[in-house]
């Protein structure tokens, strides 16, 4: 037995790394006179929205952004009192509870603005609204030809006292491709939309920059920036240099058992890997149900007992097998699937590169029903997963 706790499938969340990253990002924003909205949609990219929001607000962010109203209300229920913006609605979404909870709402059309203003009137409150212009992503912003009518309506709603227009905003399509011509084209359209808003009598702030633009385009910081992935320590523009970010998520497991197999024996479903000589193999109790992509079969390694060791045969639903050669490891020994890379373990970026996706998708997909999440904080130790995951455990520093 090892002296480490034996995790089955655990995400270790390093809160100090999140604090560090937000300090780095908000310092860059401050250098251009901008404030920072930390994006914690999709449960904080899998890290725990409440934990990340609280850590970000302690470290230089003063606003939080999420996609849906439900996510915003969860932050309020968890005690987050800072401004929270959300921007993606479905037809049946009710703006009333969001306005009652002081959630800031994005409007991309006259119709959504009308619904927001009506809900505000019903609540007897002023809705804080961010007007979103589509500058070239073609998702949910207002098309340029409908924008003059939207800002006119917004100015009227503001005069009527139902709405306060906080910001004009947009989102970049290719900010991670540093020289992509669409970035400047979007910035130009954004500038025009802002001027139209001002001409309509509005006095909004502007926000456009996601993580990549926070790191690589200080000229696009305006009054507020919206970093997401970089908050979690994953760099969207590593080609731009070292940005001093620290990955906050480590995925770890432990050895269930080991055995020696003979030369010629094959491992796992489909017998895709055959031992060429007698070897020791370790069974690790994580699989594709726990977020290990099956497409990593034959293409991944783990950090175990002081070195990288190959995973052999197919990744199964619940298990994978590691080739130890002639080494022996104790049952319960820690297995690092990915982490910051400091000890030589793989990173989420390495997984993503291997299977042809982005690290965003890797970390955001990791927290699942039987995966625990352990929040590690140098100051306090809390378990942010407990509201949905009874198996989470606390860990003292
Ligand atoms: C997700 C998102 C962000 C953050 O993007 P990153 O690339 O993760 O920094 C910012 N703004 C909007 C509208 C988003 O949807």
XYZ file of N, CA and C in Angstrom, residues 82-308:
681
model
N -21.044 39.602 -6.875
C -20.472 40.479 -7.910
C -21.384 40.479 -9.140
N -21.224 41.471 -10.029
C -21.997 41.456 -11.271
C -21.779 40.157 -12.059
N -22.885 39.585 -12.527
C -22.829 38.354 -13.328
C -23.587 38.615 -14.620
N -22.956 38.306 -15.749
C -23.593 38.449 -17.056
C -23.897 37.070 -17.627
N -25.085 36.921 -18.260
C -25.328 35.718 -19.055
C -25.905 36.147 -20.402
N -25.793 35.245 -21.398
C -26.045 35.711 -22.765
C -26.753 34.719 -23.683
N -27.144 33.568 -23.195
C -27.709 32.593 -24.130
C -29.036 32.073 -23.577
N -30.107 32.320 -24.330
C -31.439 31.989 -23.826
C -32.164 31.076 -24.781
N -33.134 30.356 -24.244
C -34.081 29.651 -25.102
C -35.428 30.333 -24.946
N -36.308 29.996 -25.854
C -37.599 30.668 -25.959
C -38.342 30.736 -24.618
N -38.262 29.661 -23.843
C -39.052 29.616 -22.611
C -38.370 30.260 -21.411
N -37.137 30.736 -21.588
C -36.437 31.315 -20.438
C -37.199 32.520 -19.905
N -37.261 32.599 -18.602
C -37.969 33.669 -17.920
C -36.923 34.657 -17.384
N -36.975 35.898 -17.864
C -35.991 36.880 -17.418
C -36.283 37.401 -16.009
N -37.524 37.222 -15.540
C -37.914 37.790 -14.240
C -36.984 37.396 -13.106
N -36.799 36.081 -12.863
C -35.932 35.678 -11.748
C -34.499 36.182 -11.920
N -34.029 36.260 -13.169
C -32.666 36.760 -13.396
C -32.573 38.233 -13.005
N -33.568 39.002 -13.411
C -33.552 40.432 -13.070
C -33.705 40.611 -11.565
N -34.569 39.805 -10.966
C -34.750 39.880 -9.509
C -33.453 39.564 -8.782
N -32.619 38.728 -9.389
C -31.348 38.351 -8.758
C -30.195 39.233 -9.227
N -30.530 40.339 -9.900
C -29.498 41.276 -10.345
C -28.526 40.681 -11.351
N -29.010 39.767 -12.155
C -28.183 39.201 -13.217
C -28.222 40.147 -14.415
N -27.072 40.428 -14.980
C -27.031 41.254 -16.176
C -27.308 40.376 -17.395
N -28.086 40.918 -18.329
C -28.559 40.120 -19.458
C -28.070 40.708 -20.772
N -27.722 39.841 -21.680
C -27.342 40.278 -23.011
C -28.583 40.329 -23.896
N -28.651 41.351 -24.751
C -29.737 41.427 -25.734
C -29.123 41.536 -27.122
N -29.604 40.693 -28.029
C -29.093 40.666 -29.403
C -30.156 41.014 -30.419
N -31.367 41.308 -29.942
C -32.443 41.618 -30.878
C -33.443 42.549 -30.192
N -34.230 43.229 -31.017
C -35.281 44.086 -30.459
C -36.242 43.253 -29.624
N -36.515 42.022 -30.096
C -37.455 41.161 -29.387
C -36.918 40.784 -28.003
N -35.644 40.394 -27.912
C -35.134 40.015 -26.590
C -35.054 41.246 -25.686
N -34.719 42.399 -26.257
C -34.689 43.610 -25.439
C -36.087 43.940 -24.913
N -37.085 43.776 -25.802
C -38.471 44.038 -25.394
C -38.875 43.115 -24.241
N -38.529 41.829 -24.368
C -38.870 40.881 -23.296
C -38.158 41.219 -21.988
N -36.902 41.632 -22.098
C -36.144 41.993 -20.889
C -36.768 43.223 -20.230
N -37.094 44.241 -21.055
C -37.674 45.471 -20.494
C -39.020 45.184 -19.842
N -39.816 44.304 -20.483
C -41.129 43.964 -19.919
C -40.962 43.238 -18.580
N -39.990 42.315 -18.529
C -39.771 41.585 -17.283
C -39.288 42.527 -16.191
N -38.454 43.501 -16.574
C -37.950 44.464 -15.590
C -39.100 45.298 -15.033
N -39.989 45.724 -15.946
C -41.123 46.532 -15.500
C -41.972 45.732 -14.513
N -42.193 44.454 -14.869
C -42.990 43.594 -14.003
C -42.348 43.412 -12.627
N -41.009 43.333 -12.612
C -40.281 43.170 -11.354
C -40.149 44.489 -10.598
N -40.492 45.592 -11.264
C -40.262 46.896 -10.639
C -38.782 47.190 -10.472
N -37.979 46.711 -11.421
C -36.533 46.906 -11.350
C -35.994 47.407 -12.671
N -34.754 47.841 -12.648
C -34.058 48.234 -13.873
C -33.153 47.074 -14.291
N -33.366 46.571 -15.504
C -32.528 45.469 -15.987
C -31.222 46.032 -16.542
N -30.116 45.418 -16.139
C -28.805 45.834 -16.677
C -28.502 44.978 -17.906
N -28.320 45.680 -19.027
C -28.280 44.993 -20.320
C -26.961 45.261 -21.058
N -26.439 44.199 -21.659
C -25.285 44.310 -22.564
C -25.792 44.040 -23.977
N -25.631 44.985 -24.876
C -26.102 44.824 -26.252
C -25.015 44.143 -27.070
N -25.385 43.013 -27.706
C -24.377 42.227 -28.424
C -24.506 42.404 -29.926
N -23.415 42.840 -30.531
C -23.364 43.014 -31.988
C -22.614 41.823 -32.605
N -23.165 41.285 -33.662
C -22.466 40.233 -34.412
C -21.463 40.902 -35.342
N -20.182 40.715 -35.065
C -19.156 41.347 -35.907
C -18.494 40.355 -36.852
N -19.000 39.090 -36.870
C -18.417 38.150 -37.812
C -18.351 36.711 -37.332
N -18.858 36.449 -36.143
C -18.882 35.068 -35.650
C -20.153 34.359 -36.123
N -21.173 35.171 -36.401
C -22.456 34.635 -36.863
C -23.057 33.633 -35.886
N -22.959 33.958 -34.602
C -23.731 33.189 -33.619
C -24.852 34.106 -33.128
N -24.854 34.482 -31.836
C -26.089 35.136 -31.385
C -26.065 36.667 -31.265
N -25.093 37.328 -31.870
C -25.140 38.789 -31.833
C -26.174 39.361 -32.791
N -26.415 40.655 -32.666
C -27.363 41.327 -33.564
C -26.689 41.600 -34.906
N -27.314 41.217 -36.007
C -26.740 41.537 -37.328
C -26.610 43.051 -37.491
N -25.568 43.474 -38.194
C -25.269 44.905 -38.312
C -26.460 45.701 -38.847
N -27.226 45.118 -39.770
C -28.314 45.901 -40.371
C -29.470 46.127 -39.391
N -29.556 45.289 -38.349
C -30.623 45.468 -37.357
C -30.152 46.261 -36.131
N -28.862 46.547 -36.098
C -28.265 47.190 -34.918
C -28.797 48.601 -34.664
N -28.907 49.479 -35.697
C -29.405 50.838 -35.418
C -30.778 50.815 -34.742
N -31.648 49.904 -35.168
C -32.976 49.823 -34.537
C -32.859 49.331 -33.094
N -31.941 48.398 -32.862
C -31.770 47.881 -31.493
C -31.268 48.978 -30.554
N -30.270 49.748 -30.989
C -29.752 50.782 -30.080
C -30.785 51.896 -29.879
N -31.596 52.174 -30.900
C -32.681 53.152 -30.711
C -33.658 52.666 -29.646
N -34.080 51.420 -29.772
C -34.995 50.832 -28.775
C -34.376 50.848 -27.387
N -33.079 50.544 -27.334
C -32.402 50.493 -26.029
C -32.381 51.876 -25.393
N -32.137 52.895 -26.222
C -32.130 54.259 -25.684
C -33.512 54.624 -25.151
N -34.555 54.194 -25.869
C -35.928 54.466 -25.403
C -36.205 53.739 -24.091
N -35.820 52.451 -24.057
C -36.069 51.670 -22.838
C -35.306 52.249 -21.656
N -34.122 52.785 -21.937
C -33.350 53.423 -20.869
C -34.079 54.676 -20.381
N -34.584 55.465 -21.346
C -35.315 56.681 -20.978
C -36.581 56.347 -20.187
N -37.187 55.198 -20.529
C -38.396 54.769 -19.802
C -38.077 54.247 -18.407
N -36.800 54.014 -18.141
C -36.402 53.577 -16.799
C -36.480 52.085 -16.569
N -36.631 51.285 -17.637
C -36.711 49.830 -17.454
C -35.371 49.144 -17.628
N -34.469 49.829 -18.316
C -33.227 49.192 -18.744
C -32.072 50.160 -18.521
N -30.942 49.619 -18.096
C -29.707 50.393 -18.129
C -28.746 49.670 -19.062
N -28.310 50.368 -20.097
C -27.382 49.732 -21.036
C -25.971 49.839 -20.463
N -25.429 48.697 -20.069
C -24.111 48.655 -19.439
C -23.018 48.669 -20.497
N -23.225 47.869 -21.545
C -22.112 47.624 -22.471
C -22.606 47.326 -23.873
N -21.689 47.546 -24.814
C -21.789 46.994 -26.158
C -20.690 45.947 -26.244
N -21.058 44.775 -26.771
C -20.042 43.719 -26.763
C -20.157 42.829 -27.977
N -19.115 42.025 -28.197
C -19.098 41.090 -29.309
C -18.076 39.997 -28.991
N -17.965 39.027 -29.866
C -17.077 37.885 -29.601
C -16.285 37.584 -30.871
N -15.011 37.257 -30.694
C -14.113 37.050 -31.837
C -14.159 35.607 -32.324
N -14.019 35.449 -33.620
C -14.070 34.105 -34.224
C -12.700 33.420 -34.243
N -11.640 34.169 -34.425
C -10.313 33.579 -34.693
C -9.213 34.221 -33.866
N -9.537 34.585 -32.627
C -8.547 35.308 -31.817
C -7.303 34.472 -31.550
N -7.447 33.134 -31.621
C -6.286 32.279 -31.345
C -5.391 32.105 -32.575
N -5.808 32.625 -33.723
C -4.942 32.612 -34.912
C -4.429 34.035 -35.073
N -3.209 34.243 -34.589
C -2.769 35.603 -34.284
C -2.875 36.583 -35.444
N -2.576 36.141 -36.642
C -2.579 37.091 -37.757
C -3.835 36.980 -38.607
N -4.863 36.362 -38.082
C -6.051 36.158 -38.903
C -6.708 37.502 -39.243
N -6.965 37.747 -40.526
C -7.511 39.051 -40.915
C -8.890 39.339 -40.329
N -9.611 38.288 -39.907
C -10.950 38.522 -39.360
C -10.899 39.312 -38.059
N -9.774 39.263 -37.335
C -9.719 39.938 -36.028
C -9.867 41.443 -36.222
N -9.064 41.986 -37.137
C -9.156 43.437 -37.365
C -10.481 43.822 -38.011
N -10.993 42.948 -38.875
C -12.283 43.241 -39.498
C -13.383 43.299 -38.433
N -13.352 42.333 -37.497
C -14.354 42.354 -36.420
C -14.183 43.592 -35.537
N -12.932 43.940 -35.266
C -12.683 45.118 -34.417
C -13.240 46.380 -35.077
N -13.088 46.451 -36.388
C -13.588 47.611 -37.126
C -15.121 47.688 -37.041
N -15.774 46.568 -37.283
C -17.244 46.534 -37.192
C -17.708 46.855 -35.767
N -16.927 46.390 -34.802
C -17.255 46.645 -33.397
C -17.192 48.145 -33.111
N -16.158 48.776 -33.630
C -16.012 50.223 -33.437
C -17.191 50.986 -34.021
N -17.633 50.567 -35.191
C -18.761 51.221 -35.843
C -20.036 51.047 -35.003
N -20.254 49.828 -34.514
C -21.451 49.564 -33.702
C -21.439 50.407 -32.429
N -20.247 50.560 -31.861
C -20.122 51.380 -30.653
C -20.486 52.832 -30.959
N -19.978 53.337 -32.092
C -20.290 54.723 -32.465
C -21.794 54.897 -32.660
N -22.437 53.901 -33.260
C -23.887 53.990 -33.462
C -24.624 54.011 -32.121
N -24.132 53.234 -31.175
C -24.751 53.227 -29.844
C -24.604 54.593 -29.183
N -23.417 55.167 -29.316
C -23.180 56.505 -28.742
C -24.095 57.538 -29.421
N -24.219 57.431 -30.726
C -25.062 58.385 -31.452
C -26.521 58.270 -31.028
N -26.916 57.056 -30.618
C -28.294 56.870 -30.157
C -28.484 57.416 -28.744
N -27.415 57.881 -28.144
C -27.523 58.478 -26.817
C -27.117 57.550 -25.685
N -26.558 56.409 -26.020
C -26.123 55.469 -24.979
C -24.681 55.777 -24.579
N -24.315 55.330 -23.387
C -22.955 55.573 -22.911
C -22.360 54.283 -22.342
N -22.245 53.261 -23.189
C -21.851 51.942 -22.693
C -20.340 51.765 -22.606
N -19.892 50.782 -21.805
C -18.525 50.298 -21.923
C -18.490 49.294 -23.076
N -17.276 48.826 -23.416
C -17.113 47.865 -24.518
C -16.366 46.635 -24.022
N -16.765 45.450 -24.497
C -15.920 44.278 -24.255
C -15.969 43.314 -25.428
N -14.787 42.821 -25.776
C -14.604 42.000 -26.975
C -13.635 40.834 -26.745
N -12.669 41.018 -25.856
C -11.520 40.103 -25.810
C -11.773 38.839 -24.991
N -11.622 37.679 -25.619
C -11.528 36.403 -24.901
C -10.068 36.205 -24.477
N -9.742 35.018 -23.948
C -8.380 34.806 -23.428
C -7.313 35.132 -24.457
N -7.493 34.623 -25.673
C -6.459 34.813 -26.689
C -6.204 36.296 -26.920
N -7.267 37.081 -26.967
C -7.099 38.513 -27.197
C -6.579 39.223 -25.949
N -6.922 38.707 -24.769
C -6.334 39.290 -23.554
C -4.817 39.156 -23.626
N -4.351 37.978 -24.087
C -2.916 37.700 -24.089
C -2.198 38.349 -25.280
N -2.873 38.412 -26.426
C -2.151 38.786 -27.648
C -2.595 40.108 -28.260
N -3.733 40.653 -27.848
C -4.224 41.876 -28.483
C -4.637 42.929 -27.446
N -3.643 43.516 -26.773
C -3.978 44.548 -25.773
C -4.757 45.720 -26.380
N -4.600 45.937 -27.699
C -5.347 47.030 -28.337
C -6.843 46.743 -28.374
N -7.245 45.491 -28.076
C -8.672 45.143 -28.102
C -9.243 44.916 -26.685
N -8.525 45.387 -25.678
C -9.027 45.178 -24.311
C -10.226 46.069 -23.979
N -10.269 47.262 -24.559
C -11.322 48.245 -24.260
C -11.495 48.394 -22.744
N -12.749 48.444 -22.266
C -12.929 48.710 -20.824
C -13.030 47.437 -19.998
N -13.206 46.297 -20.670
C -13.445 45.042 -19.954
C -12.983 43.888 -20.840
N -12.388 42.874 -20.217
C -12.003 41.670 -20.975
C -12.710 40.445 -20.384
N -12.817 39.390 -21.205
C -13.589 38.204 -20.795
C -12.772 36.918 -20.932
N -11.721 36.749 -20.154
C -10.953 35.503 -20.272
C -11.696 34.313 -19.685
N -11.636 33.192 -20.394
C -12.177 31.929 -19.893
C -11.033 30.943 -19.727
N -10.624 30.302 -20.802
C -9.692 29.179 -20.727
C -8.395 29.525 -19.988
N -7.909 30.749 -20.135
C -6.643 31.105 -19.489
C -6.783 31.182 -17.971
N -8.004 31.437 -17.490
C -8.254 31.419 -16.041
C -7.883 30.045 -15.469
N -8.090 29.021 -16.301
C -7.846 27.648 -15.858
C -6.410 27.205 -16.129
N -5.610 28.134 -16.671
C -4.192 27.873 -16.875
C -3.861 27.232 -18.198
N -4.843 27.158 -19.090
C -4.590 26.578 -20.408
C -4.446 27.722 -21.407
N -3.372 27.662 -22.187
C -3.018 28.784 -23.054
C -3.608 28.574 -24.445
N -4.453 29.497 -24.914
C -5.012 29.349 -26.264
C -4.046 29.812 -27.351
N -2.992 30.547 -26.963
C -2.032 31.052 -27.961
C -0.593 30.766 -27.522
N -0.257 29.474 -27.340
C 1.111 29.169 -26.882
C 2.162 29.634 -27.897
N 1.747 29.757 -29.169
C 2.689 30.215 -30.204
C 3.094 31.665 -30.000
N 2.386 32.375 -29.128
C 2.644 33.796 -28.876
C 3.672 33.989 -27.760
N 4.098 32.900 -27.126
C 5.088 33.013 -26.057
C 4.589 32.410 -24.764
N 5.423 32.489 -23.737
C 5.065 31.930 -22.437
C 4.296 32.983 -21.641
N 3.069 32.665 -21.270
C 2.234 33.641 -20.582
C 2.151 33.407 -19.085
N 2.966 32.502 -18.566
C 3.027 32.281 -17.124
C 1.673 31.844 -16.550
N 1.040 30.899 -17.234
C -0.236 30.355 -16.740
C 0.019 28.993 -16.109
N -0.781 28.657 -15.116
C -0.607 27.371 -14.425
C -1.874 26.538 -14.531
N -1.830 25.402 -15.251
C -3.030 24.557 -15.356
C -3.531 24.157 -13.972
N -4.830 24.304 -13.763
C -5.392 24.104 -12.424
C -5.945 22.704 -12.219
N -6.110 21.936 -13.285
C -6.754 20.624 -13.141
C -5.732 19.496 -13.308
N -5.758 18.573 -12.350
C -4.981 17.336 -12.467
C -5.959 16.175 -12.378
N -5.833 15.236 -13.291
C -6.698 14.050 -13.273
C -5.863 12.871 -12.799
N -6.303 12.276 -11.705
C -5.476 11.242 -11.091
C -6.295 10.030 -10.701
N -5.605 8.918 -10.654
C -6.215 7.666 -10.245
C -5.152 6.896 -9.463
N -5.383 5.634 -9.245
C -4.358 4.851 -8.558
C -4.422 3.407 -9.026
N -3.349 2.711 -8.814
C -3.243 1.332 -9.295
C -4.138 0.421 -8.458
N -4.960 -0.367 -9.139
C -5.810 -1.348 -8.458
C -5.016 -2.615 -8.151
N -4.274 -3.083 -9.158
C -3.542 -4.340 -9.000
C -2.514 -4.428 -10.114
N -1.557 -5.298 -9.922
C -0.581 -5.548 -10.985
C -0.490 -7.053 -11.214
N -0.012 -7.406 -12.383
C 0.256 -8.823 -12.643
C 1.361 -8.947 -13.671
N 1.966 -10.115 -13.712
C 2.976 -10.367 -14.734
C 2.313 -11.180 -15.831
N 2.514 -10.769 -17.070
C 1.948 -11.539 -18.176
C 3.083 -12.081 -19.044
N 2.793 -13.174 -19.711
C 3.811 -13.861 -20.511
C 3.946 -13.205 -21.883
N 5.073 -13.387 -22.485
C 5.270 -12.972 -23.868
C 4.175 -13.590 -24.741
N 3.601 -12.811 -25.637
C 2.565 -13.340 -26.517
C 1.156 -13.124 -25.993
N 1.019 -12.714 -24.723
C -0.325 -12.403 -24.204
C -0.745 -11.014 -24.711
N -2.046 -10.865 -24.975
C -2.559 -9.581 -25.460
C -3.433 -8.938 -24.397
N -3.490 -7.620 -24.449
C -4.161 -6.848 -23.398
C -5.408 -6.159 -23.936
N -6.490 -6.294 -23.205
C -7.736 -5.527 -23.373
C -8.524 -5.955 -24.626
N -9.712 -5.358 -24.759
C -10.644 -5.719 -25.827
C -9.991 -5.645 -27.206
N -10.276 -6.612 -28.013
C -9.763 -6.618 -29.377
C -8.320 -7.065 -29.474
N -7.711 -7.283 -28.324
C -6.314 -7.756 -28.269
C -5.423 -6.959 -29.221
N -5.510 -5.652 -29.092
C -4.779 -4.771 -30.008
C -3.298 -4.641 -29.665
N -2.914 -5.065 -28.481
C -1.501 -4.943 -28.072
C -1.053 -6.277 -27.493
N 0.093 -6.727 -27.936
C 0.612 -8.018 -27.503
C 2.001 -7.845 -26.904
N 2.189 -8.430 -25.742
C 3.498 -8.332 -25.080
C 4.539 -9.086 -25.894
N 5.669 -8.417 -26.150
C 6.737 -9.071 -26.923
C 7.710 -9.810 -26.028
N 7.558 -9.575 -24.722
C 8.355 -10.320 -23.748
C 7.559 -10.319 -22.448
N 7.936 -11.126 -21.490
C 7.191 -11.096 -20.226
C 7.251 -9.693 -19.631
N 6.149 -9.237 -19.082
C 6.137 -7.857 -18.560
C 5.128 -7.730 -17.430
N 5.329 -6.726 -16.601
C 4.365 -6.417 -15.545
C 3.378 -5.381 -16.070
N 2.108 -5.574 -15.765
C 1.103 -4.583 -16.153
C 0.305 -4.161 -14.922
N -0.113 -2.888 -14.941
C -0.896 -2.338 -13.833
C -2.294 -2.004 -14.329
N -3.278 -2.333 -13.524
C -4.670 -2.019 -13.851
C -5.053 -0.711 -13.162
N -5.569 0.235 -13.954
C -5.957 1.553 -13.436
C -7.460 1.719 -13.672
N -8.225 2.078 -12.630
C -9.690 2.028 -12.719
C -10.339 3.279 -13.301
N -9.860 3.727 -14.452
C -10.528 4.807 -15.180
C -10.625 4.421 -16.647
N -11.666 4.913 -17.282
C -11.855 4.598 -18.692
C -12.631 5.700 -19.375
N -13.212 5.351 -20.527
C -13.888 6.418 -21.280
C -15.111 6.951 -20.565
N -15.691 6.173 -19.649
C -16.807 6.712 -18.859
C -16.336 7.802 -17.898
N -15.044 7.834 -17.654
C -14.477 8.824 -16.734
C -13.756 9.940 -17.489
N -13.956 9.999 -18.796
C -13.399 11.102 -19.557
C -12.103 10.811 -20.293
N -11.602 9.578 -20.203
C -10.407 9.236 -20.985
C -10.875 8.880 -22.395
N -10.571 9.701 -23.385
C -11.095 9.408 -24.730
C -10.620 8.034 -25.219
N -11.548 7.241 -25.706
C -11.167 5.918 -26.206
C -10.214 6.035 -27.390
N -10.309 7.171 -28.086
C -9.417 7.392 -29.231
C -7.963 7.613 -28.800
N -7.724 7.695 -27.490
C -6.325 7.739 -27.022
C -5.718 6.337 -26.918
N -6.509 5.298 -27.136
C -5.996 3.926 -27.048
C -4.748 3.781 -27.914
N -3.687 3.253 -27.305
C -2.440 3.044 -28.044
C -1.635 4.314 -28.253
N -2.151 5.453 -27.753
C -1.482 6.732 -28.025
C -1.313 7.559 -26.751
N -1.360 6.904 -25.588
C -1.260 7.710 -24.376
C -0.322 7.063 -23.379
N 0.145 7.899 -22.455
C 0.937 7.377 -21.354
C 0.472 8.064 -20.082
N 0.898 7.514 -18.958
C 0.563 8.113 -17.663
C 1.854 8.282 -16.877
N 1.787 9.123 -15.869
C 2.912 9.275 -14.945
C 2.658 8.353 -13.758
N 3.541 7.390 -13.588
C 3.338 6.387 -12.536
C 4.697 5.964 -11.998
N 4.843 6.045 -10.692
C 6.079 5.624 -10.026
C 7.304 6.243 -10.688
N 7.244 7.569 -10.842
C 8.445 8.305 -11.241
C 8.728 8.391 -12.707
N 7.895 7.813 -13.561
C 8.116 8.051 -14.989
C 6.865 7.860 -15.835
N 6.998 8.315 -17.080
C 5.947 8.082 -18.062
C 5.942 6.616 -18.442
